[in-house]
Coordinates of C-alpha atoms in Angstrom, one line a residue:
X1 CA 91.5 96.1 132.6
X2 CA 90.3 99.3 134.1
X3 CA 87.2 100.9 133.7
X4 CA 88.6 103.1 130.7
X5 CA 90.0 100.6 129.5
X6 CA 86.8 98.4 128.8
X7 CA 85.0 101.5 127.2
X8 CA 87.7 102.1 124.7
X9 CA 87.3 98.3 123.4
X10 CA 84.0 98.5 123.4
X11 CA 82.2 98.2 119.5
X12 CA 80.1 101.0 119.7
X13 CA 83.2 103.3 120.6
X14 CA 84.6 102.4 117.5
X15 CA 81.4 102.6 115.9
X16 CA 81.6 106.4 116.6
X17 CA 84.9 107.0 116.1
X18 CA 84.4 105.5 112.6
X19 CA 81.6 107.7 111.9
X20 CA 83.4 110.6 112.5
X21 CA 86.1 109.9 110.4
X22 CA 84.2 108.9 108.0
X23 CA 81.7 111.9 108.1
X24 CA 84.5 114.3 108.6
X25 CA 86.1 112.7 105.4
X26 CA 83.3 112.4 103.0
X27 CA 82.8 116.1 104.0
X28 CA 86.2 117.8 103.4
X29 CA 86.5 116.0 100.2
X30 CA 83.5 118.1 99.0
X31 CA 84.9 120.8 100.4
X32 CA 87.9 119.8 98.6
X33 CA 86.3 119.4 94.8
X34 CA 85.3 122.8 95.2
X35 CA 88.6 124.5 96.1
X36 CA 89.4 123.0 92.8
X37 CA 87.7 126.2 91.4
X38 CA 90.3 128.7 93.1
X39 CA 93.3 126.8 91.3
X40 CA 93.3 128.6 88.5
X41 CA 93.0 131.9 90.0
X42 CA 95.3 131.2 93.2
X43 CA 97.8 128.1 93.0
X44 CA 99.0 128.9 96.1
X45 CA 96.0 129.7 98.4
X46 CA 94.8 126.5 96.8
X47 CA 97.5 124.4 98.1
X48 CA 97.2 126.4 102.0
X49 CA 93.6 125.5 102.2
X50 CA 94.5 122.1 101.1
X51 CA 96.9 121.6 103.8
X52 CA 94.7 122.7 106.9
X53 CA 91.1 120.4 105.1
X54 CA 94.0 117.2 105.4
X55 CA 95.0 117.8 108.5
X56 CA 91.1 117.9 109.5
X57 CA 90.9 113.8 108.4
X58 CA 95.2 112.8 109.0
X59 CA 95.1 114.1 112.5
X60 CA 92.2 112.1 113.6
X61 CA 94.3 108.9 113.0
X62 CA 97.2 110.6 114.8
X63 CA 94.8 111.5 117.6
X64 CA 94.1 107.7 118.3
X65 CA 97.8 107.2 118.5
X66 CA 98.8 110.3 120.8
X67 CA 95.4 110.2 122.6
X68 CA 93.2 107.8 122.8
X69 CA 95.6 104.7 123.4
X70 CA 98.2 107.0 124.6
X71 CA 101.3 105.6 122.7
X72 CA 104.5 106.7 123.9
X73 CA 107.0 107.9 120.8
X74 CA 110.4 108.4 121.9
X75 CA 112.6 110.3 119.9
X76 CA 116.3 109.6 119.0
X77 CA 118.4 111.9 117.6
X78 CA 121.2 114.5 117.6
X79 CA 120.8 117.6 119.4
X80 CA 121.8 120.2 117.2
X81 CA 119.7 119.0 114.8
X82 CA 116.3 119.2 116.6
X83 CA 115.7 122.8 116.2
X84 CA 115.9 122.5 112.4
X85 CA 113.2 119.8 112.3
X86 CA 110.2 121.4 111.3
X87 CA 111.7 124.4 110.2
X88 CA 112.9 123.1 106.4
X89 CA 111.1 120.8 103.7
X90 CA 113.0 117.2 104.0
X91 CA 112.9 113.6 102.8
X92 CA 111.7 111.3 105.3
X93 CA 113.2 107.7 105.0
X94 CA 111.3 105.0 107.2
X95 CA 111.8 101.5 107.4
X96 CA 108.8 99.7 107.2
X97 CA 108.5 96.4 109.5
X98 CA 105.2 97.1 111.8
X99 CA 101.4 97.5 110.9
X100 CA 101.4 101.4 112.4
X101 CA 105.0 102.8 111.3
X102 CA 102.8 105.3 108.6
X103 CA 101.1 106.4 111.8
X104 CA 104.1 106.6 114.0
X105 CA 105.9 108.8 111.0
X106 CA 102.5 111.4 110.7
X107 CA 103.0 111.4 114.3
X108 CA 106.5 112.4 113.7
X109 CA 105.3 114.8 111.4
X110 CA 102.4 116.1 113.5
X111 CA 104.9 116.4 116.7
X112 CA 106.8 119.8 114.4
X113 CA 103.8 121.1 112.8
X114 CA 104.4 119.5 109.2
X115 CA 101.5 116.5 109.1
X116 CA 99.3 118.6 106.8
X117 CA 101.7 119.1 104.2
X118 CA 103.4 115.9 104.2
X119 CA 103.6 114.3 101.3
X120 CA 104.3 110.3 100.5
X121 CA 104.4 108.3 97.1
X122 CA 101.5 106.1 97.3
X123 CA 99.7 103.0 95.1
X124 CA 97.5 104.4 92.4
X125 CA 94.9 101.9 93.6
X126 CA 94.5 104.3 96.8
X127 CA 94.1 107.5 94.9
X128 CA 90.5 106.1 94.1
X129 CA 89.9 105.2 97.7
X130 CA 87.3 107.8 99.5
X131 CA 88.7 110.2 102.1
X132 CA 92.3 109.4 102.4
X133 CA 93.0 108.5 98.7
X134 CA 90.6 111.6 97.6
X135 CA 92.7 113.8 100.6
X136 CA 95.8 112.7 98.8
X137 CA 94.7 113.6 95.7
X138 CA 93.8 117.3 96.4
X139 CA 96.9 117.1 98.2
X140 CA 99.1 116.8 95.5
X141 CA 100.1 113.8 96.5
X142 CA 102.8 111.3 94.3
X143 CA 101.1 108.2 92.9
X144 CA 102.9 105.1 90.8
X145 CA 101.6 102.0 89.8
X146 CA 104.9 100.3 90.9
X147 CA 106.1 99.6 87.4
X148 CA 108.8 101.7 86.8
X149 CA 108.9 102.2 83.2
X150 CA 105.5 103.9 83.7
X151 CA 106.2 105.3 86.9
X152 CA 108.9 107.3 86.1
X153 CA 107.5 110.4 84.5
X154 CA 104.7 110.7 86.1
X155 CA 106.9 110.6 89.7
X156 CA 109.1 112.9 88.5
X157 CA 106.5 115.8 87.4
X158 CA 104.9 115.1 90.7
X159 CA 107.5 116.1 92.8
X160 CA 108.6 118.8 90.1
X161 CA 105.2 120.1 91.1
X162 CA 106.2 120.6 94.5
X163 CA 109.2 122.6 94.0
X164 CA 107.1 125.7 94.2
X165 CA 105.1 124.6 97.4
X166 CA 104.4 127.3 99.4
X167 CA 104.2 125.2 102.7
X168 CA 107.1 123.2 104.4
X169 CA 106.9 119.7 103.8
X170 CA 108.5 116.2 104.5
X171 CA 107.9 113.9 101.5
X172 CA 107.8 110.0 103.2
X173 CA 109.0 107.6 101.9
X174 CA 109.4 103.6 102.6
X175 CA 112.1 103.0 100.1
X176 CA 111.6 99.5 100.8
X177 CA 108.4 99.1 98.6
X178 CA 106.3 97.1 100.6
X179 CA 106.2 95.9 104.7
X180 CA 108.2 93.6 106.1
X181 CA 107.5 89.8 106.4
X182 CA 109.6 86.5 106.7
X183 CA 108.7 85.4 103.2
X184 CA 109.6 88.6 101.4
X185 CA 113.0 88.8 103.4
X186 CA 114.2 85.5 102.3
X187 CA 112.8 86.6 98.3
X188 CA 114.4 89.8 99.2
X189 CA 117.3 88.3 100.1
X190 CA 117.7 86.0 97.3
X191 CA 118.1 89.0 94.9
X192 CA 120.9 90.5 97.0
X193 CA 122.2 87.5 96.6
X194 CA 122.4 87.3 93.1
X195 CA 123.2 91.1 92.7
X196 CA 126.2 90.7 95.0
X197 CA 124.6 93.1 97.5
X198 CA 125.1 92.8 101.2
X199 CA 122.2 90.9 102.8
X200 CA 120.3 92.9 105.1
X201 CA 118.8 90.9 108.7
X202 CA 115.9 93.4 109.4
X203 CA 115.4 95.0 106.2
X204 CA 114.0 94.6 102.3
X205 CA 116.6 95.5 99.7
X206 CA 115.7 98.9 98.7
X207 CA 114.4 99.9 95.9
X208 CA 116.6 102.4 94.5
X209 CA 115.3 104.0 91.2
X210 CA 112.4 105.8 93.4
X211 CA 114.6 107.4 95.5
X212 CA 117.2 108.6 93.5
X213 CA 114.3 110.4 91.4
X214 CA 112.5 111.7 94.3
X215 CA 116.6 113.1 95.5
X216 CA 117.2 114.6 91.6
X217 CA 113.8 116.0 91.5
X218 CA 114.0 117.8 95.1
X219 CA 117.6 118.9 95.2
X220 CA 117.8 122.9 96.0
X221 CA 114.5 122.4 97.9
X222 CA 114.4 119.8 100.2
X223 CA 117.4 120.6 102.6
X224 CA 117.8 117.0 103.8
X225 CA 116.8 113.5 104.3
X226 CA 116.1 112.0 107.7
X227 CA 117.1 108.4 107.9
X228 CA 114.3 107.5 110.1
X229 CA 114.4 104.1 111.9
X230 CA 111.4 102.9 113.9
X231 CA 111.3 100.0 116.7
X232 CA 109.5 98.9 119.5
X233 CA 110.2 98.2 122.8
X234 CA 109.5 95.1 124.7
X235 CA 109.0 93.1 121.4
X236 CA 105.8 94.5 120.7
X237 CA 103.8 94.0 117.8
X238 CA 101.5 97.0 117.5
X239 CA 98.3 96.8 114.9
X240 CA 95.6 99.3 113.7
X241 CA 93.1 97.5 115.8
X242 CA 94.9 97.9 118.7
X243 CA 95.3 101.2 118.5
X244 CA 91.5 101.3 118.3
X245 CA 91.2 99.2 121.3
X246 CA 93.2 101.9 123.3
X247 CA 96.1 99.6 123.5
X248 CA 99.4 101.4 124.8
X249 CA 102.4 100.9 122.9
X250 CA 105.9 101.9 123.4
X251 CA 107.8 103.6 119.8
X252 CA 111.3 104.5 119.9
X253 CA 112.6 106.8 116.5
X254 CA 115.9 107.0 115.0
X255 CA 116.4 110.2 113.4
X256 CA 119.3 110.8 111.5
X257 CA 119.7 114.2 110.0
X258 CA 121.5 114.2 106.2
X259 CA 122.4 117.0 103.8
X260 CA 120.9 116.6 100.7
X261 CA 124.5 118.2 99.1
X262 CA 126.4 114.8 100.8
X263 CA 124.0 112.6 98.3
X264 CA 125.7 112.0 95.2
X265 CA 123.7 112.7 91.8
X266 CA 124.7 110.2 89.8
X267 CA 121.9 108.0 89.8
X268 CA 124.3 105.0 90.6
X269 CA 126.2 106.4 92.9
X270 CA 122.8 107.0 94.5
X271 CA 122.0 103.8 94.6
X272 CA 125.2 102.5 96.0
X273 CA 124.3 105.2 98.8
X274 CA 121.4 103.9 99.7
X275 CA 122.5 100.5 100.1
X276 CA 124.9 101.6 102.3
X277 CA 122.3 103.4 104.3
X278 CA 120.4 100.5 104.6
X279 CA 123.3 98.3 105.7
X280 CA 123.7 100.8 108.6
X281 CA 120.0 101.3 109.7
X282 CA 120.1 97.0 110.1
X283 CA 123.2 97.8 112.7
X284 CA 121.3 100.3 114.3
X285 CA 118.2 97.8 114.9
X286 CA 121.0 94.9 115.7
X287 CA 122.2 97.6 118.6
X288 CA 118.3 98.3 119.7
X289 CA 117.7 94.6 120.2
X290 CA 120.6 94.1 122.5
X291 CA 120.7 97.2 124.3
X292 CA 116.7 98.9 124.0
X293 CA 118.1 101.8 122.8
X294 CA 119.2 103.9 119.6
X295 CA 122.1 106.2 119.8
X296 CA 121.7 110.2 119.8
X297 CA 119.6 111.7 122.7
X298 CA 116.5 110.8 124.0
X299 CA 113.8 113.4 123.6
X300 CA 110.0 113.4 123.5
X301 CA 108.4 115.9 121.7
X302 CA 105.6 117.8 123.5
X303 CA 102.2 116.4 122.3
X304 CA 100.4 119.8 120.1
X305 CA 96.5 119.8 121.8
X306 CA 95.1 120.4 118.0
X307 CA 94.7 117.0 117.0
X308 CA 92.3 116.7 120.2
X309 CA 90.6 119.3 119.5
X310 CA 90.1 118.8 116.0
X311 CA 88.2 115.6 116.5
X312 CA 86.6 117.2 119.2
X313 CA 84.9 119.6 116.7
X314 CA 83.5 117.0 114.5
X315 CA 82.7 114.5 117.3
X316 CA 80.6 117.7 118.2
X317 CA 79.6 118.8 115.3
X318 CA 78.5 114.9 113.8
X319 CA 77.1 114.0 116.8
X320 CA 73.6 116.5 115.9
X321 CA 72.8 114.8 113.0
X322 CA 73.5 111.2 114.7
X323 CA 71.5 112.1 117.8
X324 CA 68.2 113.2 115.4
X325 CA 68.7 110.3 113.8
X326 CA 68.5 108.3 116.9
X327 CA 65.8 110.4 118.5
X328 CA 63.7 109.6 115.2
X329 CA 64.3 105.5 114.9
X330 CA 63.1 105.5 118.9
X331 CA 60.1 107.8 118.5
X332 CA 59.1 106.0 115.6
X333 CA 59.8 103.0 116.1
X334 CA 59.4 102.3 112.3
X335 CA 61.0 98.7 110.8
X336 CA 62.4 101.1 107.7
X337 CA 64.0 103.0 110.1
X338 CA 65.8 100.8 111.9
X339 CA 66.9 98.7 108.8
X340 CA 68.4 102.1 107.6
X341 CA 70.0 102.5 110.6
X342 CA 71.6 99.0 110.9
X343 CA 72.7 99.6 107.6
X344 CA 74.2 102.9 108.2
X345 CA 76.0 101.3 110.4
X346 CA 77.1 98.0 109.1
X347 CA 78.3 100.6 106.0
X348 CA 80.6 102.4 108.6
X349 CA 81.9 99.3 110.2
X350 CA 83.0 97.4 106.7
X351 CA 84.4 100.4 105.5
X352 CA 86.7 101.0 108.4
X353 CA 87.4 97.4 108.5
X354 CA 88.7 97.4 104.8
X355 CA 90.9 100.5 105.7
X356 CA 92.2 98.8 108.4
X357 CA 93.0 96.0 106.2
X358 CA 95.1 97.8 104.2
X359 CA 97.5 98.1 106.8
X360 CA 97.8 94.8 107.9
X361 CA 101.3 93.2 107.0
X362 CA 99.8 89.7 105.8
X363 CA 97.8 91.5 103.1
X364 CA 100.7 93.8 101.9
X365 CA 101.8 93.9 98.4
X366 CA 102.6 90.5 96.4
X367 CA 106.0 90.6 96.3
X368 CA 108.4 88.5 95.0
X369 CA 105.6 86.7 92.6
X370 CA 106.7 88.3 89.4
X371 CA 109.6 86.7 90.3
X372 CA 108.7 83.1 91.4
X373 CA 106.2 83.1 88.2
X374 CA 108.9 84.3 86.2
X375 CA 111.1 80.8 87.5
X376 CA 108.1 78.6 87.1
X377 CA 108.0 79.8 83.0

């Protein structure tokens, strides 16, 4: 390990790059609360000011990725459809197998000038979250509880909402419903099964309803969906924490460019679609495990400096209020002092940690157990 190396692993780095995250969050969602005030007047500027104040706390994530561990992300894809990307709102489909692939896809985002404005459909239980769930929520962003008979209105007057946005957007979506593991694939698999659906090696079943809504409800504004399919190379098996730890990793991204108008409407025919889609995307990973590659051409997208240099600005502007901080524990050296301190900073290091576990696969949703309760009644 190089010299750089160690320093990027190091605690106290992380301790820092917590706090400003954290800082910068806590203070654009105030910010935030009160742009709640032009609403009313200005729908519109609203939602613009919205966009840049995310883009302060979502690009610091995407700044660890493209910067601070330096991950390469290849892009896949066809030619003619690269200069549209960017250019046009769209539904982003993902697959969603590794710890990171909501990173890798901001970064996808970030890469044509779209990561402030995306949009996702997202637990409720996150909307309550400080910083990204509160970002989310001034964002307009779609929430469910993941029971569709409940979820149903309230995602389609979400995305209704953003009919009128005044920004382009990509609206993510993992249409699997939760991340990949062993144990959901064979519970996954199971229900294929006995649906006569085609079983899937490298994918969940998808989950249908949700995307056919989020199609009906965006058709005439989104211009297309981008089957997006994310790998790897070299087997890895990238986490959160390495990312943090300055870990390189290597992404390749499959991006396949679909009219919106070659999606049928009927909501069954949507599903059958999708299905379909999905049986395809599991060829295209069966092809990048043998060969290391996806088809289409291999591109990658110039890194945009502002993600730097927006963490560079709160690093800077943080680090004053730290620094006094510091200056006064040392020049007093009182005990209340430094118990405030350690406290400070024990607060920063749990609360990072419990974001980070959100993202880890083994504490992903729980499911399958409706099911397997459902067998043992």
């Amino acid at each position: 390990m190089n010299i750089v190396g160690f320093i990027k692993s190091q605690f106290f780095c992380h301790l820092f790059i917590s706090y400003v995250f954290i800082g910068t969050g806590l203070i654009v969602n105030c910010i935030q609360l009160f742009t709640l005030l032009i609403w009313p007047f200005n729908k519109q500027l609203y939602r613009k000011i919205n966009c840049r104040l995310a883009y302060c706390i979502s690009s610091q994530l995407v700044m660890l990725l493209e910067w601070w561990s330096a991950t390469d992300c290849t892009l896949y894809t066809d030619l003619r459809n690269y200069p549209k990307y960017g250019k046009e709102n769209a539904i982003v489909v993902l697959n969603h197998n590794f710890e990171i692939d909501f990173l890798c896809g901001w970064n996808f985002c970030e890469r044509f000038g779209v990561l402030g404005s995306s949009k996702v459909l997202a637990k409720k239980e996150l909307s309550y979250v400080p910083v990204i769930g509160w970002m989310w929520y001034f964002l307009e962003i779609v929430f469910c509880k993941r029971k569709w008979e409940e979820d149903r209105k309230t995602v389609m007057q979400g995305l209704e909402n953003l009919r009128d946005y005044p920004e382009h957007f990509w609206f993510l979506i993992h249409c699997e419903g939760t991340r990949f593991t062993e144990k959901k694939h064979e519970i996954s698999m199971q229900v294929a099964e006995a649906k006569g659906l085609p079983k899937l090696k490298y994918h969940l079943l998808p989950r249908t309803k949700g995307f056919a809504v989020t199609v009906q409800s965006l058709r005439n504004v989104a211009s297309a969906v981008y089957d997006s399919t994310l790998n790897f190379r070299n087997n890895e098996n990238p986490t959160l924490l390495g990312i943090l730890n300055g870990k390189k990793y290597h992404a390749d991204l499959y991006v396949r460019r679909i009219p919106l108008e070659e999606i049928p409407e009927d909501e069954q025919d949507c599903a059958s679609w999708l299905h379909k889609l999905y049986q395809e995307k599991d060829a295209f990973q069966e092809e990048y495990y043998k060969t290391g590659a996806y088809p289409g051409t291999a591109i990658v997208p110039a890194r945009r400096p502002w993600t730097l240099l927006n963490w560079l600005f709160w690093a800077s502007l943080l680090s004053y209020p730290l620094c006094k901080v510091l200056a006064n524990m040392i020049s007093s050296g009182s005990y209340l002092t430094l118990a405030m301190f350690a406290l400070l900073m024990v607060i920063v290091s749990v609360g990072v940690r419990r974001m980070i576990g959100v993202t880890e696969i083994e504490r992903g949703s729980t499911y399958g157990n409706n099911e397997n309760k459902q067998k043992k009644t």
